[in-house]
Coordinates of N, CA and C and ligand atoms in Angstrom, one line a residue:
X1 N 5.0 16.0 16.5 CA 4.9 14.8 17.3 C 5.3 13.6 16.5
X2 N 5.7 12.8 17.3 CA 6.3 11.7 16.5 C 5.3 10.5 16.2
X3 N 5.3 10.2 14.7 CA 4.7 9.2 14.6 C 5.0 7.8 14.9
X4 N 4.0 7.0 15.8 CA 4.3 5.6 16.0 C 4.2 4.7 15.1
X5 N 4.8 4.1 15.2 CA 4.2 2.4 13.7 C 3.0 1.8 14.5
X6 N 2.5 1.2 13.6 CA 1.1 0.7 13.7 C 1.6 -0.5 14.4
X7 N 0.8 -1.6 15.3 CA 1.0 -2.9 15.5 C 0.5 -3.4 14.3
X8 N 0.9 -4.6 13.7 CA 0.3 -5.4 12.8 C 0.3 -7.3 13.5
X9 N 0.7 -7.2 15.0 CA 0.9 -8.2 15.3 C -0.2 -9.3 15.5
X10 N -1.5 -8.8 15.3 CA -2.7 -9.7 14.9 C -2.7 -10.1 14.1
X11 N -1.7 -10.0 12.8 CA -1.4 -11.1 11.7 C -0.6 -12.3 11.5
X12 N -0.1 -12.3 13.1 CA 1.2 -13.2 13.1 C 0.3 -14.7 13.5
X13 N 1.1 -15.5 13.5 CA -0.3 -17.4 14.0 C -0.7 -17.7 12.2
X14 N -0.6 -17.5 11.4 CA -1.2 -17.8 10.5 C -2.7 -16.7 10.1
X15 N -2.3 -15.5 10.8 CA -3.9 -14.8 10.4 C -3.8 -14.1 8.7
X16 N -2.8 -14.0 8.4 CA -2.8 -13.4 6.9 C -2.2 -14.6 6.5
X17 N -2.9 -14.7 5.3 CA -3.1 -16.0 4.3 C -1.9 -16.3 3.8
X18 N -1.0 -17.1 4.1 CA 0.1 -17.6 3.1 C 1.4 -17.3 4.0
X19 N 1.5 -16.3 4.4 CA 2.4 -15.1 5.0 C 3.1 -16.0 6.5
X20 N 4.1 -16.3 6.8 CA 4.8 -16.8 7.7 C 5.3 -15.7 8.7
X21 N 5.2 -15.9 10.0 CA 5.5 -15.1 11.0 C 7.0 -14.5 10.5
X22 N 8.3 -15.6 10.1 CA 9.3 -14.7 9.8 C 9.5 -13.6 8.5
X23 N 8.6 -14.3 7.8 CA 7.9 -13.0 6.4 C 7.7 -12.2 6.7
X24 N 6.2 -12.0 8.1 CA 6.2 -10.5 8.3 C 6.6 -10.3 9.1
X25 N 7.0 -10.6 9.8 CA 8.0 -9.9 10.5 C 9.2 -9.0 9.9
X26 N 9.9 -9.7 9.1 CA 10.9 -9.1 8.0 C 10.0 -7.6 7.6
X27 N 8.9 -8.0 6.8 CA 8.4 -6.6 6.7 C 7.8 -5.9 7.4
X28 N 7.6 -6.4 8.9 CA 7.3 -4.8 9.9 C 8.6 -4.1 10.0
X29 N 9.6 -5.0 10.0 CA 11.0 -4.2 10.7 C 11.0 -3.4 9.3
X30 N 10.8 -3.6 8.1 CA 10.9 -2.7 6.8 C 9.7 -1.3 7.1
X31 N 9.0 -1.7 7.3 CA 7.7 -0.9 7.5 C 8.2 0.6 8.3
X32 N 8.7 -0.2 9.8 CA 9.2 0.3 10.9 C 9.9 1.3 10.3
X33 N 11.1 1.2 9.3 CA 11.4 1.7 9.0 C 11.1 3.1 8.5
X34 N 11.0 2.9 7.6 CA 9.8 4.2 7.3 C 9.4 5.1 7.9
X35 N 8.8 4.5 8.8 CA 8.5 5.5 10.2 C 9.2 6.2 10.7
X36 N 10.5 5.4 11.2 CA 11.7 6.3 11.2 C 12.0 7.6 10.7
X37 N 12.0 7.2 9.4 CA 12.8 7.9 8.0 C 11.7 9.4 8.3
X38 N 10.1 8.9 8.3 CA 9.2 10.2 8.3 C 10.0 10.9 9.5
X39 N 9.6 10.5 10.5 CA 10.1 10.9 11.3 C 11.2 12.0 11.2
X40 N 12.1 11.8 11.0 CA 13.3 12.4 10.8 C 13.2 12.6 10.5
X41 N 12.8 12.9 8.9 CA 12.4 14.1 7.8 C 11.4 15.1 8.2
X42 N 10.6 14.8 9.1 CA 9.2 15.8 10.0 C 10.4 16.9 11.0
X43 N 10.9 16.0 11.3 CA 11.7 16.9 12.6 C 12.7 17.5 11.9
X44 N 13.6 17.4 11.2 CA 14.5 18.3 9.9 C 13.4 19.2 9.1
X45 N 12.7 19.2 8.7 CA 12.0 20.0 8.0 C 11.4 21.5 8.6
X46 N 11.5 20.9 10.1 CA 10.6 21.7 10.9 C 11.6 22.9 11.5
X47 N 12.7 23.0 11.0 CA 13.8 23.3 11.9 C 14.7 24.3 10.3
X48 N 14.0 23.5 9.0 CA 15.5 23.6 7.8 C 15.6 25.0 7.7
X49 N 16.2 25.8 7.1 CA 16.5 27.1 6.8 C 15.6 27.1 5.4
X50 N 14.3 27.6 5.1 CA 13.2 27.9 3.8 C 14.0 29.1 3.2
X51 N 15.4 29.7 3.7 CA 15.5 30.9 2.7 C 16.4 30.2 1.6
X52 N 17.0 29.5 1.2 CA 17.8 29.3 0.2 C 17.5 27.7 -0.4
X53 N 16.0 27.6 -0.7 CA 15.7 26.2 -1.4 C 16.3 26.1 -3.3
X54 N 16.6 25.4 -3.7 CA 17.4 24.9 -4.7 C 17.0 23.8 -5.6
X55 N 16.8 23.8 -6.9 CA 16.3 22.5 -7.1 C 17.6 21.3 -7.0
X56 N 19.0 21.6 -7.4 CA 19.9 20.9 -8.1 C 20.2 20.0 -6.4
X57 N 20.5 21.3 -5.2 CA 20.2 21.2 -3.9 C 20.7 21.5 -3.1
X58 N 19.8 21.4 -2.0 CA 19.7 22.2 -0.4 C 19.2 21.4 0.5
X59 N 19.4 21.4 1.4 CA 18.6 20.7 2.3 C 17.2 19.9 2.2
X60 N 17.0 21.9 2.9 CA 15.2 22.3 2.8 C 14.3 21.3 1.7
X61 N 15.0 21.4 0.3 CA 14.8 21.4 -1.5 C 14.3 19.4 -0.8
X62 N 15.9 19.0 -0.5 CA 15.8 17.3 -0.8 C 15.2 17.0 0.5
X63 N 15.3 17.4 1.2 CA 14.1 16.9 2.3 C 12.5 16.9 2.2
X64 N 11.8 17.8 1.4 CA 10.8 17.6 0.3 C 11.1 16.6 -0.4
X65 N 12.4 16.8 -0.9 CA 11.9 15.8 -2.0 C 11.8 14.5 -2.0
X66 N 12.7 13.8 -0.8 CA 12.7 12.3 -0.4 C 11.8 12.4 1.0
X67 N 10.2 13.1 1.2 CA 9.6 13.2 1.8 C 8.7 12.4 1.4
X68 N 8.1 12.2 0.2 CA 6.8 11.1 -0.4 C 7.3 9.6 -0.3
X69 N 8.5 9.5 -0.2 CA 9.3 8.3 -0.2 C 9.0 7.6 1.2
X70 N 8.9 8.5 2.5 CA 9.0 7.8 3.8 C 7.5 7.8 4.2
X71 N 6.8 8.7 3.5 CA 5.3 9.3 4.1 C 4.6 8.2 3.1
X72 N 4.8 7.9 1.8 CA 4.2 6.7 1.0 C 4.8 5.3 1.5
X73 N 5.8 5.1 1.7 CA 6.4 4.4 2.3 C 5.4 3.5 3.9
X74 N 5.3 4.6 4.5 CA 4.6 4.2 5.9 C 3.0 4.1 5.7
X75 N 2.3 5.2 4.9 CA 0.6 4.7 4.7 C 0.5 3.5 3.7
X76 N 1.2 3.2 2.6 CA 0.7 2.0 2.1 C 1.0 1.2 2.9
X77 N 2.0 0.8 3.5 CA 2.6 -0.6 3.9 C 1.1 -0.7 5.2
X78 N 1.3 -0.1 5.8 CA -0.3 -0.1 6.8 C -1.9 -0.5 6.0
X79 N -1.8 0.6 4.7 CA -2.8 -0.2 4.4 C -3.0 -1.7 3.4
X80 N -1.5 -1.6 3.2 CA -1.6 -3.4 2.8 C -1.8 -4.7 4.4
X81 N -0.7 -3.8 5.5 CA -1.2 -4.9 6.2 C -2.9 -4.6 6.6
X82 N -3.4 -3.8 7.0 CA -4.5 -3.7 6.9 C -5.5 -4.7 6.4
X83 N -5.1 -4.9 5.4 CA -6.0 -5.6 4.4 C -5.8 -6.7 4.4
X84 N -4.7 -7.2 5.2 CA -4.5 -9.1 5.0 C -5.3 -9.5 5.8
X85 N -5.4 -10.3 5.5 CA -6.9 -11.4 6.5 C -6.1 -12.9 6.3
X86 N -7.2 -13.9 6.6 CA -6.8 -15.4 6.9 C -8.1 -16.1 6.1
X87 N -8.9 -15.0 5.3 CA -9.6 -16.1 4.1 C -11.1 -16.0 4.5
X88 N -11.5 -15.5 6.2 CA -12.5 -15.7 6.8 C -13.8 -14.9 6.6
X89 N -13.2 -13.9 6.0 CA -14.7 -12.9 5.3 C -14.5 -13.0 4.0
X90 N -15.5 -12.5 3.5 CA -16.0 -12.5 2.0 C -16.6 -11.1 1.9
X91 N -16.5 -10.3 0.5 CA -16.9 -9.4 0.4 C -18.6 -9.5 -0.1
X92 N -19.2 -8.5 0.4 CA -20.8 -8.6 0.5 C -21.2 -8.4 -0.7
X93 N -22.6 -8.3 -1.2 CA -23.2 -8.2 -2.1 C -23.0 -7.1 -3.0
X94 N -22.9 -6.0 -2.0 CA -22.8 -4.7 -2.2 C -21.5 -4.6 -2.8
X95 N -20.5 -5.4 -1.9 CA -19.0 -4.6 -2.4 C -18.5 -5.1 -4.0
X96 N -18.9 -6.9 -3.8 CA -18.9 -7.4 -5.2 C -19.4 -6.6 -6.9
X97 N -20.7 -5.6 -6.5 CA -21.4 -5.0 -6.9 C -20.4 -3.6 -7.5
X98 N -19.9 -2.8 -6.1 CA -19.1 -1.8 -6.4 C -17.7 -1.8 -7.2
X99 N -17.1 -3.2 -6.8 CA -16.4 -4.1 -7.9 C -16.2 -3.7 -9.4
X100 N -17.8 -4.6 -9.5 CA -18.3 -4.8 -10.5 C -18.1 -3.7 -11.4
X101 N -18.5 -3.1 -10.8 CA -19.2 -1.3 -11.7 C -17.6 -0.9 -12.4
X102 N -16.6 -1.1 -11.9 CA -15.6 -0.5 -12.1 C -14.9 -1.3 -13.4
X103 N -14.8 -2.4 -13.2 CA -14.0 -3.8 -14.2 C -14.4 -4.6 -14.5
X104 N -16.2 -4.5 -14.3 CA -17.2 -5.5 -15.2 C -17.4 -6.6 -14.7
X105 N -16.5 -7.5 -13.5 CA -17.4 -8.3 -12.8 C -16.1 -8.6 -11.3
X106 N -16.7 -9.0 -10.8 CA -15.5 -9.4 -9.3 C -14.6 -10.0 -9.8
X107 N -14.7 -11.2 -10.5 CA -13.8 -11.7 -10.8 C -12.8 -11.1 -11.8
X108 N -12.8 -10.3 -12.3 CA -12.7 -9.5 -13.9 C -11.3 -8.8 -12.7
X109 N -11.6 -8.1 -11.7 CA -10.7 -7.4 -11.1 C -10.1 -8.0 -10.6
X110 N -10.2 -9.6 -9.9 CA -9.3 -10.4 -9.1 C -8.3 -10.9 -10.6
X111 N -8.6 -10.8 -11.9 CA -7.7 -11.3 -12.7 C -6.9 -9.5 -13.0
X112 N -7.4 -8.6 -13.4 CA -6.6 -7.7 -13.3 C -5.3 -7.2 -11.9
X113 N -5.7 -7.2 -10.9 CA -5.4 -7.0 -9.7 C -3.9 -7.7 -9.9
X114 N -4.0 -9.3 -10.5 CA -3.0 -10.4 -10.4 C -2.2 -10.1 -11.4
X115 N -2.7 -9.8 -12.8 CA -1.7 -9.2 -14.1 C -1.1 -7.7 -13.5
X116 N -1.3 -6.8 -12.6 CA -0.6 -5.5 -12.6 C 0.3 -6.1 -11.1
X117 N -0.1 -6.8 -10.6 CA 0.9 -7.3 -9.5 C 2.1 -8.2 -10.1
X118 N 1.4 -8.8 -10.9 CA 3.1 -9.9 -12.2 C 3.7 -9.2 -13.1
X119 N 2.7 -7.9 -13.2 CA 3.7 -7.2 -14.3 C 4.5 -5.9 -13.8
X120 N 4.1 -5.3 -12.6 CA 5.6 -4.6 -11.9 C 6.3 -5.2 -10.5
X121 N 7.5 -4.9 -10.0 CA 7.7 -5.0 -9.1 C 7.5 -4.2 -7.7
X122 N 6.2 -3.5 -7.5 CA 6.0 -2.9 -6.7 C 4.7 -2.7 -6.2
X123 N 4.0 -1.7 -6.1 CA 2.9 -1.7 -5.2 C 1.7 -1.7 -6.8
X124 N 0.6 -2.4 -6.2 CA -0.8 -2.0 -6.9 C -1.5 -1.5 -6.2
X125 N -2.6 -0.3 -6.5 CA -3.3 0.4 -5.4 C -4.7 0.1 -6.2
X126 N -5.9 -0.2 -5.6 CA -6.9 0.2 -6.0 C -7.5 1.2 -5.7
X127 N -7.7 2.2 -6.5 CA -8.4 3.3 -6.2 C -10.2 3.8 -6.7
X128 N -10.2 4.6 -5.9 CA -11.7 5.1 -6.8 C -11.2 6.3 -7.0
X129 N -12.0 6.7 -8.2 CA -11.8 7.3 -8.9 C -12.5 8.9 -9.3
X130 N -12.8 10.1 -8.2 CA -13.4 10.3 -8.4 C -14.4 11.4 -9.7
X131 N -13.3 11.1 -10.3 CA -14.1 11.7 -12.0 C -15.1 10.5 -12.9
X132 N -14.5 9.3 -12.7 CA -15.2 8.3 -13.3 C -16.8 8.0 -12.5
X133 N -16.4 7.8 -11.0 CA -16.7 7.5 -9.8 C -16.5 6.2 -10.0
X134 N -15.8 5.7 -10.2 CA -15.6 3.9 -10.6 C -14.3 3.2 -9.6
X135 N -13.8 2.1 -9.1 CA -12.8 1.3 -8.8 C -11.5 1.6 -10.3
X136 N -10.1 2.0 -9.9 CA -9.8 1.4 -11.3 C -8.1 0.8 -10.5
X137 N -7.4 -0.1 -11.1 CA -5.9 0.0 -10.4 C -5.0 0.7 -10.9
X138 N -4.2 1.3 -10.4 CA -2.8 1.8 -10.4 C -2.1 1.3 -10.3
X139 N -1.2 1.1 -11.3 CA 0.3 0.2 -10.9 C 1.5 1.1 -10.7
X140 N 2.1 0.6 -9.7 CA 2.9 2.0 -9.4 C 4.5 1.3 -10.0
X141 N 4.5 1.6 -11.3 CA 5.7 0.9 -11.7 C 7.3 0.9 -10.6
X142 N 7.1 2.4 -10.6 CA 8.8 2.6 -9.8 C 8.3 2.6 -8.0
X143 N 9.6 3.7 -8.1 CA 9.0 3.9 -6.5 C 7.9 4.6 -6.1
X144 N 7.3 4.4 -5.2 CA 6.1 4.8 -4.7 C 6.3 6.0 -4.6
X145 N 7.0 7.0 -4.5 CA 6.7 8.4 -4.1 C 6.3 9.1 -5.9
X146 N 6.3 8.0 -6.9 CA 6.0 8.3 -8.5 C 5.0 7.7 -8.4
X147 N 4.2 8.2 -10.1 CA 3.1 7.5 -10.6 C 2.1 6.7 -9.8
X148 N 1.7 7.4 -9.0 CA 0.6 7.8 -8.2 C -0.4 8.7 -9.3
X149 N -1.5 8.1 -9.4 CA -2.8 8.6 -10.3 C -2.9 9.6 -9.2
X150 N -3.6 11.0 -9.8 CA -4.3 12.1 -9.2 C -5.8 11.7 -8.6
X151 N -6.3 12.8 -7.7 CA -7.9 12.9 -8.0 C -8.2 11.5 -7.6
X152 N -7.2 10.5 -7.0 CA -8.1 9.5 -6.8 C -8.2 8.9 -5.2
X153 N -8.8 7.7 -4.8 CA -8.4 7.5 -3.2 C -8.2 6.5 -3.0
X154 N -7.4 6.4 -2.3 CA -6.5 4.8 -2.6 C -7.4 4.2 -1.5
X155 N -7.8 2.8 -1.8 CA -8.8 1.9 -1.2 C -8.2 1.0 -0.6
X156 N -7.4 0.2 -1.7 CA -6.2 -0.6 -0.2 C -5.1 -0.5 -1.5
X157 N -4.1 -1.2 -0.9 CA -2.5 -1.5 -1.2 C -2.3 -2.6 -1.3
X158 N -1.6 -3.5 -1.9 CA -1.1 -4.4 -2.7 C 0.5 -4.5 -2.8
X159 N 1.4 -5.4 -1.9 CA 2.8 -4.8 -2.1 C 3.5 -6.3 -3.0
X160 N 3.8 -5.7 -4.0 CA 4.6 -7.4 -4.7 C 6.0 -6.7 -5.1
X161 N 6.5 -5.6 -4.1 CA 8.2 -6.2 -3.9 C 8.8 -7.1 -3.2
X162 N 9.6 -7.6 -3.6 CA 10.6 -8.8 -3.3 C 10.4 -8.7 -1.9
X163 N 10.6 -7.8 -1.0 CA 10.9 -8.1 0.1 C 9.4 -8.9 0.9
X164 N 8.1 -8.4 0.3 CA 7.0 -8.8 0.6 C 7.4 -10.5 0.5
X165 N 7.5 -11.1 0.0 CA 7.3 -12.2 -0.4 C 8.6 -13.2 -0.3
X166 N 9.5 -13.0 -0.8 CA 10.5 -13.4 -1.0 C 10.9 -15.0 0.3
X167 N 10.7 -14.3 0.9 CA 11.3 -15.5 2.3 C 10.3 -16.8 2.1
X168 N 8.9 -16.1 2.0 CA 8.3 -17.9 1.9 C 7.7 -18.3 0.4
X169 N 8.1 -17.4 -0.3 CA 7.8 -17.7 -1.8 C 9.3 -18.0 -3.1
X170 N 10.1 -17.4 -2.5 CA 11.4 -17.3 -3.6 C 10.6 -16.7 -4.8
X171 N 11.1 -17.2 -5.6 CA 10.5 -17.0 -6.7 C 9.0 -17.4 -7.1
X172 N 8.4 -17.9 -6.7 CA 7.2 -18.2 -7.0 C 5.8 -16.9 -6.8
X173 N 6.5 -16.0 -7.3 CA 5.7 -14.7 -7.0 C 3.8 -14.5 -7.1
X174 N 3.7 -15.9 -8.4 CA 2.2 -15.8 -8.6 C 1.7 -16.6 -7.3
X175 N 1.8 -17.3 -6.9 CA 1.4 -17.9 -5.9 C 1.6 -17.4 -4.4
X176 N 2.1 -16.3 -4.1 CA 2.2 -15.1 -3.3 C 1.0 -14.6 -3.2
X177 N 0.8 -13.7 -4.7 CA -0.5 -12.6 -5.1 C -1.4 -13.6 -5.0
X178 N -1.6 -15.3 -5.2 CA -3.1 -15.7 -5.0 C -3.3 -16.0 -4.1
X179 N -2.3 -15.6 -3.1 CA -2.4 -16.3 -1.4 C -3.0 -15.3 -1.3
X180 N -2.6 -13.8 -0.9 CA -3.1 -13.0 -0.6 C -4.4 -12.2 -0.8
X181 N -4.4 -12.3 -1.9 CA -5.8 -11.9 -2.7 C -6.9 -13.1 -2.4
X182 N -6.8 -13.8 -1.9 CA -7.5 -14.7 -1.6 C -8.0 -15.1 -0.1
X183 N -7.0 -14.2 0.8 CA -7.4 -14.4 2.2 C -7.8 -12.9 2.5
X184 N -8.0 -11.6 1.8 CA -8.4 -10.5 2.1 C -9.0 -10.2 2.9
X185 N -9.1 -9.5 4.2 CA -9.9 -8.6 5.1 C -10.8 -8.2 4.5
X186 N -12.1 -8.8 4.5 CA -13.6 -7.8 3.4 C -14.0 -6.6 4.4
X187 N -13.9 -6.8 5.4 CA -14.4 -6.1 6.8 C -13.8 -4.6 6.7
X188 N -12.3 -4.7 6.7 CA -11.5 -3.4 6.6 C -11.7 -3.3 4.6
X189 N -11.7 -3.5 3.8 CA -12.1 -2.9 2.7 C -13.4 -2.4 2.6
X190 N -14.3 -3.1 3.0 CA -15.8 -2.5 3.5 C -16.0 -0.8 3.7
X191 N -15.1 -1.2 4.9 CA -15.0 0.3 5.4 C -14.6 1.7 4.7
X192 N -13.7 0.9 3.9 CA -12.9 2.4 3.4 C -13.9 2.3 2.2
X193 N -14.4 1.7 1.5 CA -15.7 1.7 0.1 C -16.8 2.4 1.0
X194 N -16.5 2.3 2.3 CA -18.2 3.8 2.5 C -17.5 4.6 2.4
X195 N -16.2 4.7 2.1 CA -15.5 6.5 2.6 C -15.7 7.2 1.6
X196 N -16.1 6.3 0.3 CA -16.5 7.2 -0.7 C -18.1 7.0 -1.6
X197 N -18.6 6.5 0.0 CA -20.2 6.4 -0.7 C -20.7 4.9 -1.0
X198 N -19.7 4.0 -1.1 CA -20.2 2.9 -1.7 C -21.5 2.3 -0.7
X199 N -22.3 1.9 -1.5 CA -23.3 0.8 -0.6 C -22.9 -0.1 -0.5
X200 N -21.9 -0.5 0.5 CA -21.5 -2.2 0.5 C -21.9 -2.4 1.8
Ligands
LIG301 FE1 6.8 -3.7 1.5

Protein backbone atom coordinates (compact mmCIF):
# COMPACT_ATOMS: atom_id res chain seq x y z
CA UNK A 1 0.00 0.00 0.00
CA UNK A 2 1.09 3.28 -0.77
CA UNK A 3 2.44 5.56 1.52
CA UNK A 4 0.84 9.12 1.94
CA UNK A 5 3.02 12.29 2.97
CA UNK A 6 2.11 13.58 6.18
CA UNK A 7 0.23 17.23 6.07
CA UNK A 8 2.59 19.58 7.78
CA UNK A 9 0.30 22.48 6.83
CA UNK A 10 -0.37 23.60 10.57
CA UNK A 11 3.01 25.11 10.32
CA UNK A 12 2.30 27.44 7.62
CA UNK A 13 0.96 31.47 9.25
CA UNK A 14 4.06 31.78 11.09
CA UNK A 15 3.54 28.53 13.48
CA UNK A 16 7.30 27.18 13.14
CA UNK A 17 9.63 29.73 14.47
CA UNK A 18 11.56 31.67 11.80
CA UNK A 19 10.39 29.51 8.82
CA UNK A 20 8.44 31.46 6.01
CA UNK A 21 5.46 29.82 4.35
CA UNK A 22 7.64 29.85 0.89
CA UNK A 23 10.62 27.95 3.04
CA UNK A 24 8.34 25.36 3.84
CA UNK A 25 6.77 24.93 1.51
CA UNK A 26 9.98 24.42 -0.64
CA UNK A 27 10.59 21.62 1.76
CA UNK A 28 7.28 19.74 1.75
CA UNK A 29 7.49 19.56 -2.03
CA UNK A 30 11.22 18.08 -1.02
CA UNK A 31 9.81 15.91 1.65
CA UNK A 32 7.00 14.90 -0.87
CA UNK A 33 9.42 13.79 -2.54
CA UNK A 34 10.72 11.13 -0.83
CA UNK A 35 7.57 9.62 -0.50
CA UNK A 36 7.49 9.22 -3.94
CA UNK A 37 10.89 7.75 -4.30
CA UNK A 38 9.70 5.06 -1.18
CA UNK A 39 7.11 4.46 -2.89
CA UNK A 40 8.49 3.29 -6.04
CA UNK A 41 11.19 1.50 -4.47
CA UNK A 42 8.26 -0.52 -2.24
CA UNK A 43 6.45 -1.36 -5.41
CA UNK A 44 9.80 -2.45 -7.48
CA UNK A 45 11.00 -4.40 -4.77
CA UNK A 46 7.91 -6.17 -4.45
CA UNK A 47 7.85 -7.50 -7.95
CA UNK A 48 12.27 -7.62 -8.52
CA UNK A 49 13.57 -10.98 -9.53
CA UNK A 50 15.56 -12.13 -5.66
CA UNK A 51 17.38 -14.87 -7.91
CA UNK A 52 20.30 -13.01 -9.20
CA UNK A 53 21.21 -10.17 -6.44
CA UNK A 54 24.80 -8.67 -7.08
CA UNK A 55 26.80 -6.48 -5.12
CA UNK A 56 28.66 -4.42 -8.11
CA UNK A 57 24.72 -4.72 -9.62
CA UNK A 58 21.20 -5.72 -10.16
CA UNK A 59 18.25 -4.35 -9.69
CA UNK A 60 16.94 -6.36 -6.75
CA UNK A 61 20.99 -5.52 -5.09
CA UNK A 62 20.42 -1.27 -5.86
CA UNK A 63 16.97 -1.13 -4.94
CA UNK A 64 18.06 -2.14 -1.36
CA UNK A 65 20.54 -0.24 -1.54
CA UNK A 66 19.09 3.36 -2.44
CA UNK A 67 16.18 2.09 -0.12
CA UNK A 68 17.52 3.84 3.40
CA UNK A 69 17.90 6.95 1.23
CA UNK A 70 13.98 7.44 0.54
CA UNK A 71 12.76 5.51 3.75
CA UNK A 72 15.35 7.99 5.95
CA UNK A 73 14.63 10.50 3.78
CA UNK A 74 10.68 10.53 4.56
CA UNK A 75 10.81 9.61 8.58
CA UNK A 76 13.26 12.23 9.45
CA UNK A 77 11.90 15.10 7.45
CA UNK A 78 8.37 14.32 9.37
CA UNK A 79 10.01 14.13 12.44
CA UNK A 80 11.83 17.37 12.06
CA UNK A 81 8.59 18.98 10.97
CA UNK A 82 7.02 17.35 13.81
CA UNK A 83 9.04 19.09 16.06
CA UNK A 84 8.72 22.78 14.86
CA UNK A 85 6.58 24.79 16.95
CA UNK A 86 6.13 28.81 17.23
CA UNK A 87 8.03 29.20 20.73
CA UNK A 88 4.74 28.47 22.73
CA UNK A 89 5.63 25.43 24.91
CA UNK A 90 8.47 24.86 27.03
CA UNK A 91 9.86 21.69 27.94
CA UNK A 92 8.74 20.50 31.62
CA UNK A 93 10.59 19.87 34.59
CA UNK A 94 10.92 16.41 33.81
CA UNK A 95 12.16 16.72 30.27
CA UNK A 96 14.78 19.45 31.18
CA UNK A 97 15.84 16.81 33.79
CA UNK A 98 16.06 13.89 31.11
CA UNK A 99 18.12 16.44 29.22
CA UNK A 100 20.10 16.91 31.77
CA UNK A 101 21.15 13.34 32.56
CA UNK A 102 22.53 13.00 29.13
CA UNK A 103 24.84 16.46 28.54
CA UNK A 104 24.93 17.76 32.00
CA UNK A 105 22.43 20.51 31.88
CA UNK A 106 19.57 21.87 29.30
CA UNK A 107 21.45 24.35 28.25
CA UNK A 108 24.80 22.24 27.78
CA UNK A 109 22.66 20.39 24.98
CA UNK A 110 21.04 23.53 23.40
CA UNK A 111 24.92 24.61 22.89
CA UNK A 112 25.83 21.10 21.63
CA UNK A 113 22.74 20.58 19.44
CA UNK A 114 23.94 24.18 17.67
CA UNK A 115 27.88 23.14 17.28
CA UNK A 116 26.84 19.54 15.43
CA UNK A 117 24.25 21.53 13.36
CA UNK A 118 27.28 24.33 12.23
CA UNK A 119 29.60 21.76 11.96
CA UNK A 120 27.82 19.37 9.22
CA UNK A 121 25.71 19.98 6.51
CA UNK A 122 22.96 17.67 7.25
CA UNK A 123 20.74 16.14 9.69
CA UNK A 124 21.37 16.11 13.72
CA UNK A 125 19.34 13.44 15.54
CA UNK A 126 18.99 13.24 19.15
CA UNK A 127 18.79 9.95 20.25
CA UNK A 128 18.54 7.84 23.44
CA UNK A 129 20.61 5.66 23.88
CA UNK A 130 19.81 2.45 24.96
CA UNK A 131 23.10 1.02 26.44
CA UNK A 132 23.98 4.25 28.20
CA UNK A 133 20.16 4.89 28.80
CA UNK A 134 21.16 8.56 28.32
CA UNK A 135 20.06 11.45 25.43
CA UNK A 136 23.28 11.68 23.16
CA UNK A 137 23.48 13.48 19.33
CA UNK A 138 24.32 12.11 16.22
CA UNK A 139 25.53 14.01 13.55
CA UNK A 140 24.90 12.54 10.44
CA UNK A 141 27.84 13.88 8.50
CA UNK A 142 26.87 12.55 4.89
CA UNK A 143 23.73 11.29 3.62
CA UNK A 144 21.25 10.10 5.79
CA UNK A 145 20.96 6.52 4.76
CA UNK A 146 24.99 6.57 6.61
CA UNK A 147 26.24 7.09 10.05
CA UNK A 148 23.30 6.51 11.79
CA UNK A 149 24.39 5.34 15.48
CA UNK A 150 23.05 1.65 16.22
CA UNK A 151 20.99 0.53 19.28
CA UNK A 152 19.66 3.84 19.55
CA UNK A 153 16.01 5.83 19.02
CA UNK A 154 15.87 8.74 17.31
CA UNK A 155 13.83 11.32 19.52
CA UNK A 156 13.54 14.14 17.02
CA UNK A 157 15.41 15.40 13.78
CA UNK A 158 17.21 18.48 13.13
CA UNK A 159 17.61 19.26 9.35
CA UNK A 160 20.55 21.98 8.57
CA UNK A 161 20.81 21.28 4.75
CA UNK A 162 20.75 24.08 2.55
CA UNK A 163 17.57 23.46 1.34
CA UNK A 164 16.01 23.72 4.96
CA UNK A 165 17.00 27.11 5.34
CA UNK A 166 18.37 28.60 2.56
CA UNK A 167 15.33 30.78 1.10
CA UNK A 168 14.89 32.83 4.33
CA UNK A 169 18.33 32.66 5.79
CA UNK A 170 21.00 32.62 2.74
CA UNK A 171 23.77 32.17 4.43
CA UNK A 172 23.19 33.07 7.79
CA UNK A 173 22.83 29.37 8.85
CA UNK A 174 23.43 30.07 12.82
CA UNK A 175 20.54 32.15 12.99
CA UNK A 176 18.37 29.47 11.27
CA UNK A 177 19.40 26.69 14.13
CA UNK A 178 18.52 29.43 16.88
CA UNK A 179 15.30 30.16 15.37
CA UNK A 180 14.42 26.81 15.45
CA UNK A 181 15.75 25.36 18.42
CA UNK A 182 14.17 28.03 20.07
CA UNK A 183 10.54 27.68 18.97
CA UNK A 184 10.49 23.73 19.50
CA UNK A 185 7.21 21.71 19.97
CA UNK A 186 7.90 20.51 23.87
CA UNK A 187 4.45 18.74 23.56
CA UNK A 188 5.48 16.35 20.56
CA UNK A 189 9.13 15.74 22.14
CA UNK A 190 7.37 14.97 25.35
CA UNK A 191 5.80 12.32 23.82
CA UNK A 192 8.32 10.44 22.16
CA UNK A 193 10.76 10.83 25.73
CA UNK A 194 7.82 8.47 27.24
CA UNK A 195 8.56 6.08 24.38
CA UNK A 196 11.51 5.21 26.17
CA UNK A 197 10.41 5.68 29.83
CA UNK A 198 11.38 9.15 30.39
CA UNK A 199 9.45 10.88 33.29
CA UNK A 200 8.75 14.04 31.63
FE1 LIG B 1 15.21 18.61 4.42
Amino acid sequence: MAREPKSFDHLLGGKAKGLSDAQLQAHFTLYKGYVTKLNEITTKLAAADRSTPNYSFNEYSELRRREPVAFNGTVLHEMYFDGLGDGSTQPSAGTREFIANGFGSFDAWVADTKACLMSGHGWTLLCYDYDSKKLINNLVQGEHHIGLFANVHVMAAFDAWEHAYFFDYQTGKAKYVESILSGLNWDVLAARFKQVGAAV
